Short mmCIF file of C-alpha atoms and ligand atoms in Angstrom, two decimals:
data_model
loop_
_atom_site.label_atom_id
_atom_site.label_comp_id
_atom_site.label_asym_id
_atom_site.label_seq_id
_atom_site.Cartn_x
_atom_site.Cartn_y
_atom_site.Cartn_z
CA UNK M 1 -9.41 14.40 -6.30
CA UNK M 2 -6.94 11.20 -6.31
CA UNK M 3 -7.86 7.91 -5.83
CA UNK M 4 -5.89 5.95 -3.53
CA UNK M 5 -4.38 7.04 -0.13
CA UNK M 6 -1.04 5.74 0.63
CA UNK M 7 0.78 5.90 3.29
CA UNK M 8 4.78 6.14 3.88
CA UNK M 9 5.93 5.04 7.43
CA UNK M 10 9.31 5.82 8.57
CA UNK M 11 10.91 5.46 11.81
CA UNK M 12 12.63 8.31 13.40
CA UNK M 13 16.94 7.37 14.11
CA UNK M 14 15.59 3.97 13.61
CA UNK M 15 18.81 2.25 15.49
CA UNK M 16 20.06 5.23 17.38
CA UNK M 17 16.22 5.23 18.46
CA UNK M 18 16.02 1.58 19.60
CA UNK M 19 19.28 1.79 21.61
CA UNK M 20 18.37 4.81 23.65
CA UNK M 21 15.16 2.84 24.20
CA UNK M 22 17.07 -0.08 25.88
CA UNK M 23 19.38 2.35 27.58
CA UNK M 24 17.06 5.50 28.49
CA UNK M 25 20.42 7.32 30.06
CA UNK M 26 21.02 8.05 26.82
CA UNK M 27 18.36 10.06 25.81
CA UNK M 28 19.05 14.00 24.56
CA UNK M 29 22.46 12.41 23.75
CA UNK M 30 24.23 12.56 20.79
CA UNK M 31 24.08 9.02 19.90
CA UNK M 32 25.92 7.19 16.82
CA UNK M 33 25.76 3.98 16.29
CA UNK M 34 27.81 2.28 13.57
CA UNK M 35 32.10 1.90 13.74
CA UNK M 36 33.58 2.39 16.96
CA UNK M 37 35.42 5.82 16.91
CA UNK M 38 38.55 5.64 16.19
CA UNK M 39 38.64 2.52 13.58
CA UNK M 40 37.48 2.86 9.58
CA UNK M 41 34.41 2.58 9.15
CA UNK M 42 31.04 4.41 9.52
CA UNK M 43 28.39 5.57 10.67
CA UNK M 44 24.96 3.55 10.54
CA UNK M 45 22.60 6.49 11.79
CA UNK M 46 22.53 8.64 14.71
CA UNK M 47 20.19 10.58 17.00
CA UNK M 48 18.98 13.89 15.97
CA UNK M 49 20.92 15.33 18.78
CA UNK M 50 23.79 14.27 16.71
CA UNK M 51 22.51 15.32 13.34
CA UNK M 52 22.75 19.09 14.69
CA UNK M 53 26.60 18.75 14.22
CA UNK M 54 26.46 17.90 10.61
CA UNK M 55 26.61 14.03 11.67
CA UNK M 56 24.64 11.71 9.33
CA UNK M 57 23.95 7.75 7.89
CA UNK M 58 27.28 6.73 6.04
CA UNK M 59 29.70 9.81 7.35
CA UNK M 60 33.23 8.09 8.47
CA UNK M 61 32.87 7.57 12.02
CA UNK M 62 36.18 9.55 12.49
CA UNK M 63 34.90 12.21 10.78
CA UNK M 64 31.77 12.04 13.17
CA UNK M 65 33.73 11.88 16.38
CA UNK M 66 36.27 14.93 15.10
CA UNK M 67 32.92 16.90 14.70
CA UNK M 68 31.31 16.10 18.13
CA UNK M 69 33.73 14.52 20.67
CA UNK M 70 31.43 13.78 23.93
CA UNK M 71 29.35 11.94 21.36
CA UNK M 72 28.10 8.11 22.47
CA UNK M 73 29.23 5.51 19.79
CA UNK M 74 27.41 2.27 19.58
CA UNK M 75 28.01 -0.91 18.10
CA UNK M 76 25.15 -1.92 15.67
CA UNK M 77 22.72 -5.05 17.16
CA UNK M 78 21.18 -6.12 13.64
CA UNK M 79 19.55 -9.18 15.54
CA UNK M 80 17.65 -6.18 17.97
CA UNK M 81 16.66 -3.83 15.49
CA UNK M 82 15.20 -6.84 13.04
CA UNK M 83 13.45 -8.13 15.95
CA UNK M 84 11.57 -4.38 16.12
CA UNK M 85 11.22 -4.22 12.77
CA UNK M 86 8.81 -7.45 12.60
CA UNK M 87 6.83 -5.80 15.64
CA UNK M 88 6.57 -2.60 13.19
CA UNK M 89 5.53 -4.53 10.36
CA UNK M 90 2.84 -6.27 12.31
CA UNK M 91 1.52 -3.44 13.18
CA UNK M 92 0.73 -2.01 9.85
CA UNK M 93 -1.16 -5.63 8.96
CA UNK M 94 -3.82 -4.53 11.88
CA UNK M 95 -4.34 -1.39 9.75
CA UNK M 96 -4.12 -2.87 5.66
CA UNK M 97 -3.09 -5.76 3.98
CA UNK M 98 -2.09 -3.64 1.39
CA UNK M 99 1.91 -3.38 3.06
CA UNK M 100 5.05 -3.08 1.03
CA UNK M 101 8.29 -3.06 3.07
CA UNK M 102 10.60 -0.92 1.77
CA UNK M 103 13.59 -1.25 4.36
CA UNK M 104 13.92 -2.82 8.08
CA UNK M 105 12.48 1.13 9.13
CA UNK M 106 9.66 1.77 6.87
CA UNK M 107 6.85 1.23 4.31
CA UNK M 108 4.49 1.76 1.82
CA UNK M 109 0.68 1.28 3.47
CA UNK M 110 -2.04 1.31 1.01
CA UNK M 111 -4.89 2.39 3.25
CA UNK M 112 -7.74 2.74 0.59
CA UNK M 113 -9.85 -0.23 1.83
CA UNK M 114 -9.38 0.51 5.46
CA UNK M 115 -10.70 4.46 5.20
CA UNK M 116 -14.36 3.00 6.09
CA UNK M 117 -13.17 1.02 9.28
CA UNK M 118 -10.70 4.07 10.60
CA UNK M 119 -11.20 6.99 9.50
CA UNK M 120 -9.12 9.27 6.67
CA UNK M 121 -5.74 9.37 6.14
CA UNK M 122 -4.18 11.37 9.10
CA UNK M 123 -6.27 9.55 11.45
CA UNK M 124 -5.13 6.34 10.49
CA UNK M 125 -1.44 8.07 10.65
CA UNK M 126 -2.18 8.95 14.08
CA UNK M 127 -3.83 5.59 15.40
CA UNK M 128 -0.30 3.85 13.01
CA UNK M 129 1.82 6.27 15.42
CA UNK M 130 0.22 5.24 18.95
CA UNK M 131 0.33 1.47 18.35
CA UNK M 132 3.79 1.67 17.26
CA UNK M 133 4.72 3.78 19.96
CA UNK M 134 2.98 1.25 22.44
CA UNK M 135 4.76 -1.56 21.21
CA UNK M 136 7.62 -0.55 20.52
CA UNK M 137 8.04 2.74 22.43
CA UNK M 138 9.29 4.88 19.46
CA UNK M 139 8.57 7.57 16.85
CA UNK M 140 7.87 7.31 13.30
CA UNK M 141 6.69 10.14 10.86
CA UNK M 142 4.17 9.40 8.26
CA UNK M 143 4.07 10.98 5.06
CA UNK M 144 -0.08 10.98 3.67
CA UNK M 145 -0.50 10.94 -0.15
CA UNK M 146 -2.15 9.68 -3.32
CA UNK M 147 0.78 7.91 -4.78
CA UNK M 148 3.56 6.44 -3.50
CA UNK M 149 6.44 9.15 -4.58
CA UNK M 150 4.28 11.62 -2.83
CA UNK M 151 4.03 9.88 0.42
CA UNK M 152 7.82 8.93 0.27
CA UNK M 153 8.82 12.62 -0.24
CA UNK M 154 6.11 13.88 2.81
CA UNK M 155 6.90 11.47 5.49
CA UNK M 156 10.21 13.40 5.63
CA UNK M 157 8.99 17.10 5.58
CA UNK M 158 8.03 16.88 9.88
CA UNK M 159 10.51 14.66 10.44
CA UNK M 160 10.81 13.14 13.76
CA UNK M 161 7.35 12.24 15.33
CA UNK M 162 5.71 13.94 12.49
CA UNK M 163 2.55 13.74 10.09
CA UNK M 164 2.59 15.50 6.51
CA UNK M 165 -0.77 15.15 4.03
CA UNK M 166 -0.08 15.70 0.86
CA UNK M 167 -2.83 17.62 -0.81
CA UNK M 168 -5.45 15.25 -2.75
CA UNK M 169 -6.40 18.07 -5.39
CA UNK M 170 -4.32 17.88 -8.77
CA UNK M 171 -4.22 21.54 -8.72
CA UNK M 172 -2.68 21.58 -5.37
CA UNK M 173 0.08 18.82 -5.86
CA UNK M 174 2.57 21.50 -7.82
CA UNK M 175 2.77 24.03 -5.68
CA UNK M 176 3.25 21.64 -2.57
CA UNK M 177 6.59 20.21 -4.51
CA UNK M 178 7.79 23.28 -6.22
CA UNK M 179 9.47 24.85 -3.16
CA UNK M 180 11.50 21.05 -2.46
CA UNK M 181 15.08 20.87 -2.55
CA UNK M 182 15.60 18.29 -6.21
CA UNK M 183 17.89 16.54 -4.03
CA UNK M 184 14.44 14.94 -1.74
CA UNK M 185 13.60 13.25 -5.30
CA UNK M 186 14.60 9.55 -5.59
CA UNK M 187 17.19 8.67 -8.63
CA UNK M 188 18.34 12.63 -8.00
CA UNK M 189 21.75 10.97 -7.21
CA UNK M 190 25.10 13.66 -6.75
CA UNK M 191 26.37 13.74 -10.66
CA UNK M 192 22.46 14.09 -11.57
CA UNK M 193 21.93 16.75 -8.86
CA UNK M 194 25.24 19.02 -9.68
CA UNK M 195 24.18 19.33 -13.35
CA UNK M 196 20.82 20.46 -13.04
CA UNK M 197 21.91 22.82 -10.39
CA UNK M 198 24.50 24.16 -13.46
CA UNK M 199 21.79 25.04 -14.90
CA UNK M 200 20.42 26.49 -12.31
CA UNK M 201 17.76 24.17 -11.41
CA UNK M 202 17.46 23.48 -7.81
CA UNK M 203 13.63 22.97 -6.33
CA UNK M 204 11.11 21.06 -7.89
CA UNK M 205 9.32 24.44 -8.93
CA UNK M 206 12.83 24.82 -11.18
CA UNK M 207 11.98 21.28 -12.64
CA UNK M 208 8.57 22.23 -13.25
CA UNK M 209 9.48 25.41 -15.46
CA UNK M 210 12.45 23.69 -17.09
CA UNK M 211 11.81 23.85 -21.00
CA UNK M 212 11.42 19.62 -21.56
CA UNK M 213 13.41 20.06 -24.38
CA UNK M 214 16.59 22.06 -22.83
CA UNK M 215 16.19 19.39 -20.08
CA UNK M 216 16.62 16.01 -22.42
CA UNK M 217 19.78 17.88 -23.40
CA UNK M 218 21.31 18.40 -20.32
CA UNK M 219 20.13 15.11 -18.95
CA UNK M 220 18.89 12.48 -21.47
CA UNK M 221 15.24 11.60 -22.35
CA UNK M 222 15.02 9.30 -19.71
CA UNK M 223 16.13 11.20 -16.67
CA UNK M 224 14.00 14.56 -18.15
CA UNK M 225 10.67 12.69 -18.63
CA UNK M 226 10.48 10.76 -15.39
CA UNK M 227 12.14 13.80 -13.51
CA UNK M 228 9.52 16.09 -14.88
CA UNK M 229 6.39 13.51 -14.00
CA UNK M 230 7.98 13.29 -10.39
CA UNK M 231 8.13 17.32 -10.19
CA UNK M 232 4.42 17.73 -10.90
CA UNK M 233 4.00 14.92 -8.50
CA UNK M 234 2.69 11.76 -11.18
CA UNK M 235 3.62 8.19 -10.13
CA UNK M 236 1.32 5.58 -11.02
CA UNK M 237 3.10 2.93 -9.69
CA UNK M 238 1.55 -0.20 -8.02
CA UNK M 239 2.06 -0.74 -4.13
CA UNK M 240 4.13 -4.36 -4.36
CA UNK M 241 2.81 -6.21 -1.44
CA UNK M 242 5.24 -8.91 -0.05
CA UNK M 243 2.93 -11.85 0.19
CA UNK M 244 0.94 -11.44 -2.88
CA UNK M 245 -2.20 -13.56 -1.52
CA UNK M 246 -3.60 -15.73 -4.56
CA UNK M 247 -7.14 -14.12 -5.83
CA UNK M 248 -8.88 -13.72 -9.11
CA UNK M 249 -10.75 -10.61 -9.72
CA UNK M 250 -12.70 -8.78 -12.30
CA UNK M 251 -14.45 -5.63 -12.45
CA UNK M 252 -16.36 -3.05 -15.12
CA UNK M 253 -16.34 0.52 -15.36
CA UNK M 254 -20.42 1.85 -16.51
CA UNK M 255 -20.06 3.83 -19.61
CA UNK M 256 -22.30 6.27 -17.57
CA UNK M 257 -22.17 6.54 -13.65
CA UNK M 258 -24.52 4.24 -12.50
CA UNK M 259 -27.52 4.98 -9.55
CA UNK M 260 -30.17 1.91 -10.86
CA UNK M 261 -30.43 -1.08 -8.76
CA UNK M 262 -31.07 -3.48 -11.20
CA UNK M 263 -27.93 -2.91 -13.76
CA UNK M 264 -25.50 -3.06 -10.89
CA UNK M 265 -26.57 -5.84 -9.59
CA UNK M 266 -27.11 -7.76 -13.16
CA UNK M 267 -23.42 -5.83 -13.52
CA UNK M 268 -22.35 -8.03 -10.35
CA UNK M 269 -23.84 -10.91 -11.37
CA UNK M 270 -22.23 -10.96 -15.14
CA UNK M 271 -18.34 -10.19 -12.89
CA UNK M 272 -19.65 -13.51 -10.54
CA UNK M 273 -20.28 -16.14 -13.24
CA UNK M 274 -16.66 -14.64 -14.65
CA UNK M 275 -14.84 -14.68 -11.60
CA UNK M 276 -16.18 -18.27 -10.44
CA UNK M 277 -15.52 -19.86 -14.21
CA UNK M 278 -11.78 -18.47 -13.84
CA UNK M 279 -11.70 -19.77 -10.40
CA UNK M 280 -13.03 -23.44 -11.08
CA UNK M 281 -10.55 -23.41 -14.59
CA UNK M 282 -7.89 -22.58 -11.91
CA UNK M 283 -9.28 -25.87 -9.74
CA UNK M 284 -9.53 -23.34 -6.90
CA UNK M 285 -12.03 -23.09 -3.78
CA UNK M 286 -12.31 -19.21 -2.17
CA UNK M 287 -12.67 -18.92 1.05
CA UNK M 288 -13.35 -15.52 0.82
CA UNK M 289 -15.62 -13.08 -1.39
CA UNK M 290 -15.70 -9.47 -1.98
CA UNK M 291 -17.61 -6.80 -4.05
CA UNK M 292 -15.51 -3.56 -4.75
CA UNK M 293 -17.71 -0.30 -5.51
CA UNK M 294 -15.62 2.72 -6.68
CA UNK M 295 -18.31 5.79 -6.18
CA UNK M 296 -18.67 8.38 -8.61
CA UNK M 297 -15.84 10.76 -6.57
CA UNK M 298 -13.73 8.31 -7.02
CA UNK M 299 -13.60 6.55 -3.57
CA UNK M 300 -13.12 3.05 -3.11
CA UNK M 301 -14.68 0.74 -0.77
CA UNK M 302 -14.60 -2.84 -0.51
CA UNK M 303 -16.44 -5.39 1.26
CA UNK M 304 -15.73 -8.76 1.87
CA UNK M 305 -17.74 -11.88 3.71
CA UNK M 306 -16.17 -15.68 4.57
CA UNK M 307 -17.24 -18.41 2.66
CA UNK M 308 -17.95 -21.38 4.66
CA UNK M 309 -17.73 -24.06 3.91
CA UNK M 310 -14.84 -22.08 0.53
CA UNK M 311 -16.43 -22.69 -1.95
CA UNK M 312 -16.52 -22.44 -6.13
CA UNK M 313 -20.29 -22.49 -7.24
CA UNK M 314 -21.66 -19.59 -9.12
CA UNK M 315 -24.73 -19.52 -7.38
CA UNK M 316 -22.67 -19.41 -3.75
CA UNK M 317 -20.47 -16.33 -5.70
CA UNK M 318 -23.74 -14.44 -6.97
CA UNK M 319 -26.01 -14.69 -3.13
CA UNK M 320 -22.73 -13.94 -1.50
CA UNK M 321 -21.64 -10.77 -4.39
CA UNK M 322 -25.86 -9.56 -4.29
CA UNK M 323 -25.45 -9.63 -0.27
CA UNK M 324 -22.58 -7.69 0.17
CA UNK M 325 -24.07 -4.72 -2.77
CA UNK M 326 -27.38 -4.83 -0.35
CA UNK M 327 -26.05 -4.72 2.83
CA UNK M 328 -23.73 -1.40 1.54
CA UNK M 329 -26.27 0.10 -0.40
CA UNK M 330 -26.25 2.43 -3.67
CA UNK M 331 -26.49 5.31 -1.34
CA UNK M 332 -24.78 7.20 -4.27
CA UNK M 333 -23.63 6.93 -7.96
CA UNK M 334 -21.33 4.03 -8.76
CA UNK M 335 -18.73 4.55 -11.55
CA UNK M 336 -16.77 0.85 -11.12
CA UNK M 337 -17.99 -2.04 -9.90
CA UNK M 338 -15.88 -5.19 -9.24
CA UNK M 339 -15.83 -9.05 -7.63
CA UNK M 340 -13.17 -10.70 -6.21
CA UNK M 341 -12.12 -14.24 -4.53
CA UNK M 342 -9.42 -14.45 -2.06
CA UNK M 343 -7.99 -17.22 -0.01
CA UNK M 344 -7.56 -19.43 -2.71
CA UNK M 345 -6.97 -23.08 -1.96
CA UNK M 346 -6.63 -26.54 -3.78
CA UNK M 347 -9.40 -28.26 -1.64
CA UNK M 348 -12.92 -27.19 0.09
CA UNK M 349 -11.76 -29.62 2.83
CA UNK M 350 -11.76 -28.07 6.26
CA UNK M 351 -10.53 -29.58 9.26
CA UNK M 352 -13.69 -29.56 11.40
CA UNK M 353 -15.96 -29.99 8.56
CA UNK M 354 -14.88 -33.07 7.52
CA UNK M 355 -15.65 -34.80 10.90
CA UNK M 356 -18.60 -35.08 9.74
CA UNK M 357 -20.85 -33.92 6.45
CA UNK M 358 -22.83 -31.05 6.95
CA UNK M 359 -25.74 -30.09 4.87
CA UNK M 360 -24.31 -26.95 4.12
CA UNK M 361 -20.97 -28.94 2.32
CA UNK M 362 -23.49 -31.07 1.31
CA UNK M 363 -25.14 -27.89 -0.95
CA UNK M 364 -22.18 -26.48 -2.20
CA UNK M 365 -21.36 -29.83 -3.38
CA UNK M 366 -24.42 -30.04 -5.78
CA UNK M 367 -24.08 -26.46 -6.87
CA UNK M 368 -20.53 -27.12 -7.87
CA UNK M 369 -21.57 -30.01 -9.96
CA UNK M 370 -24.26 -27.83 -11.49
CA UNK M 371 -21.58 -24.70 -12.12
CA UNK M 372 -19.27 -27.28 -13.58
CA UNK M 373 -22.01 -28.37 -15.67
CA UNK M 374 -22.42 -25.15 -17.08
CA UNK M 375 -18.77 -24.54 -17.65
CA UNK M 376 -18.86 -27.50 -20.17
CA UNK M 377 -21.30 -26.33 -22.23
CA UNK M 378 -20.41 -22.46 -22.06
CA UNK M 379 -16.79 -23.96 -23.27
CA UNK M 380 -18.64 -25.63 -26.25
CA UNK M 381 -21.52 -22.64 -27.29
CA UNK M 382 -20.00 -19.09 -25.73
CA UNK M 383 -20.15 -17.62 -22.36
CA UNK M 384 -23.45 -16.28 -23.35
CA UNK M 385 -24.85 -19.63 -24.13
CA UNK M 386 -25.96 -20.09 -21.30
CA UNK M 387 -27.07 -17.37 -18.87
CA UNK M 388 -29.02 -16.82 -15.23
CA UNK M 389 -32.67 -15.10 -15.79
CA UNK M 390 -31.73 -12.17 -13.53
CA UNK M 391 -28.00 -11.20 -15.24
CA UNK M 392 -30.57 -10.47 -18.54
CA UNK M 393 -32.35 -8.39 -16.74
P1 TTP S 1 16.84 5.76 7.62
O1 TTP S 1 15.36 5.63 7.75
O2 TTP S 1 17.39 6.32 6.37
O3 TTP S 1 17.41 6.66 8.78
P2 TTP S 1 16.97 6.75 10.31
O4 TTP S 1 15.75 5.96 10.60
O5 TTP S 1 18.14 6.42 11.16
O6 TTP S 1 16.68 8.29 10.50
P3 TTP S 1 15.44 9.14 9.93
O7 TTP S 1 14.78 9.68 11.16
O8 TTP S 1 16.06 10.20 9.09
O9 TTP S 1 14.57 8.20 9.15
O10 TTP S 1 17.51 4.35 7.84
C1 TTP S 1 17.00 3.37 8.74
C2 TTP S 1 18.13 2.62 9.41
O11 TTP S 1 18.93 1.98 8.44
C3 TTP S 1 19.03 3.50 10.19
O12 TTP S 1 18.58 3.71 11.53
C4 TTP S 1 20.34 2.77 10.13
C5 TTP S 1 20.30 2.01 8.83
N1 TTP S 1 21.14 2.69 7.82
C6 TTP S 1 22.45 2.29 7.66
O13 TTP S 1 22.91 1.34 8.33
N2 TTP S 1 23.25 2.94 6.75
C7 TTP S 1 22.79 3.99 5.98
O14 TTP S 1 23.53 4.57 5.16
C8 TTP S 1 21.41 4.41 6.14
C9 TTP S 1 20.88 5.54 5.34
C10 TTP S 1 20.64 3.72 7.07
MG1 MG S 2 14.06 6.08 9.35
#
């Protein structure tokens, strides 16, 4: 089983969609919006009505209205569609953090964190689907998969208003490609796409059986290594969020799986001091902790808890890190385990706090003298200088 769920979110004749919205007379039309009919130019999308006459995205809109006469042209209202496109995109921040825009119609979601709060995969597809459709009144399909090339390619299989999950098993992930068309494989341009199908290569399944060395000489090294990985379905690219929110972070893998209390937490502990020296070098306060446990099948939770007043002590990081790992439990083997501070800012200084000192502020104040304390002299004599009783343990 794969790691990581991600999620591909596309919407369905994104501006031939919005404009039959506004206009619901036009719906079961063949709508295309882009140059009006008769002048150069083309065609921006169109509905699917339109699609079934061989009508598609960049197609010369004479072309298009030689093909299907009665069809409805539209101009194209950018200022419309971008104003949908930031509802879309704030509805995938109620679902993940975790959201990389790809175009003004869709997205990469990395769900993994949010699994615990709404269920798996498809079900988070399916709430994604209703709260789009509620505020914006349209379709999207969702492709469900454990990298992003595989979600890309399956959000188009049940295209419109569909849902495709990608199987999770390794075993499974070639034989759900090999029957695709090479040409639903990014970088697969035309010149790329007529000489593999030369050589008689035309599905994914054909990549997949290609000798790799009869491939680098039709297509280069380059093109016949990352075509091949894509084919059996490998991508181990990062999700790029947009707004990369400042944090520091550090985590271990346990030579063996861990179940013991006491070495996961003293595992915690050791990321804690690490995390909050890094973060007081930085001359950060978090406002914001979280412990990351990555179970022995490989799924992934997180769980995070405010710091108030933010805060940069270690002994603030380690009760808040210790918390979190006891409220969740060992309930079963861990593999990774992992801290994190989020929320970064330049000053512990909040607005209401300030009005007056509480004790709290008044705490964190003296342990942040203390941690700073011990930052000197663990820069003079070694990290392991100087050391809590309970990370020994
Ligand atoms: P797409 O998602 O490629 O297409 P679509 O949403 O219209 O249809 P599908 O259901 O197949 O996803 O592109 C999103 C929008 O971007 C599209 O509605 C119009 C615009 N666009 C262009 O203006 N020119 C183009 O060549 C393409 C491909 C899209
Ligand atoms: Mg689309």
């Amino acid at each position: 089983m794969l790691g990581k769920t991600i999620l591909h979110v596309d919407m369905d004749a994104f501006f031939a969609a919005v404009e039959i919205h506004d206009n619901p007379e036009l719906k079961g039309k063949p709508i295309i919006v882009g140059s009006p009919r008769d002048k150069r130019g083309v065609v921006s999308t169109c509905s699917y009505e339109a699609r079934k006459y061989g009508i598609h995205s960049g197609m010369p809109t004479r072309t298009a209205a030689q093909r299907c006469p009665n069809a409805i042209f539209l101009p194209v209202r950018m200022a419309r569609y971008q104003s949908v496109s930031a509802q879309i995109m704030n509805v995938f921040q109620n679902f993940t953090p975790f959201v990389q825009p790809i175009s003004c119609d869709e997205a990469f979601l990395d769900v993994t964190g949010s699994l615990h709060l709404f269920g798996d995969g498809p079900k988070i597809a399916k709430k994604i689907k209703t709260a789009i459709r509620q505020e914006t009144g349209l379709t999207c399909s969702v492709g469900i998969a454990p990298n992003l090339f595989l979600a890309k390619i399956a959000s188009d299989i049940n295209k419109p208003d569909g849902i495709t999950l990608v199987p999770f098993s390794e075993k499974q992930i070639p034989p759900f490609l090999a029957p695709l068309p090479v040409k639903r494989m990014w970088g697969a341009g035309k010149k790329m796409q007529a000489i593999l199908k030369s050589h008689n290569i035309h599905t994914l399944g054909d990549l997949q059986n290609a000798d790799p060395k009869q491939l680098t000489t039709w297509i280069g090294e380059n093109a016949a290594n990352s075509f091949r990985r894509r084919a059996f379905g490998i991508d181990d690219r990062p999700l790029v969020t947009e707004t990369k929110e400042k944090s520091i972070s550090n985590e271990t893998t346990f030579p063996e799986d861990q179940h013991n209390q006491k070495p996961i937490e003293a595992a915690l502990l050791d990321l804690a001091d690490k995390v909050g020296t890094r973060l007081r070098k930085a001359g950060y306060y978090a406002n914001t902790a979280q412990i990351k446990i990555r179970w022995t099948n490989f799924t992934t939770i997180t769980r995070q808890r405010r710091l108030d007043p933010p805060a940069c002590d270690d002994q603030t990081l380690r009760e808040t890190a210790l918390e979190l790992l006891r409220k969740e439990g060992i309930h079963s083997t861990v593999r990774l385990i992992g801290f994190a501070v989020t929320g970064l800012r330049e000053t512990d200084e909040t607005p209401q706090l300030d009005l007056f000192q509480t004790s709290e502020k008044q705490t964190t104040k003296k342990r942040e003298t203390l941690s700073r304390a011990v930052d000197t002299i663990r820069d003079r004599f070694g990290i392991k200088s100087i050391r809590r009783g309970s990370t020994l343990a």
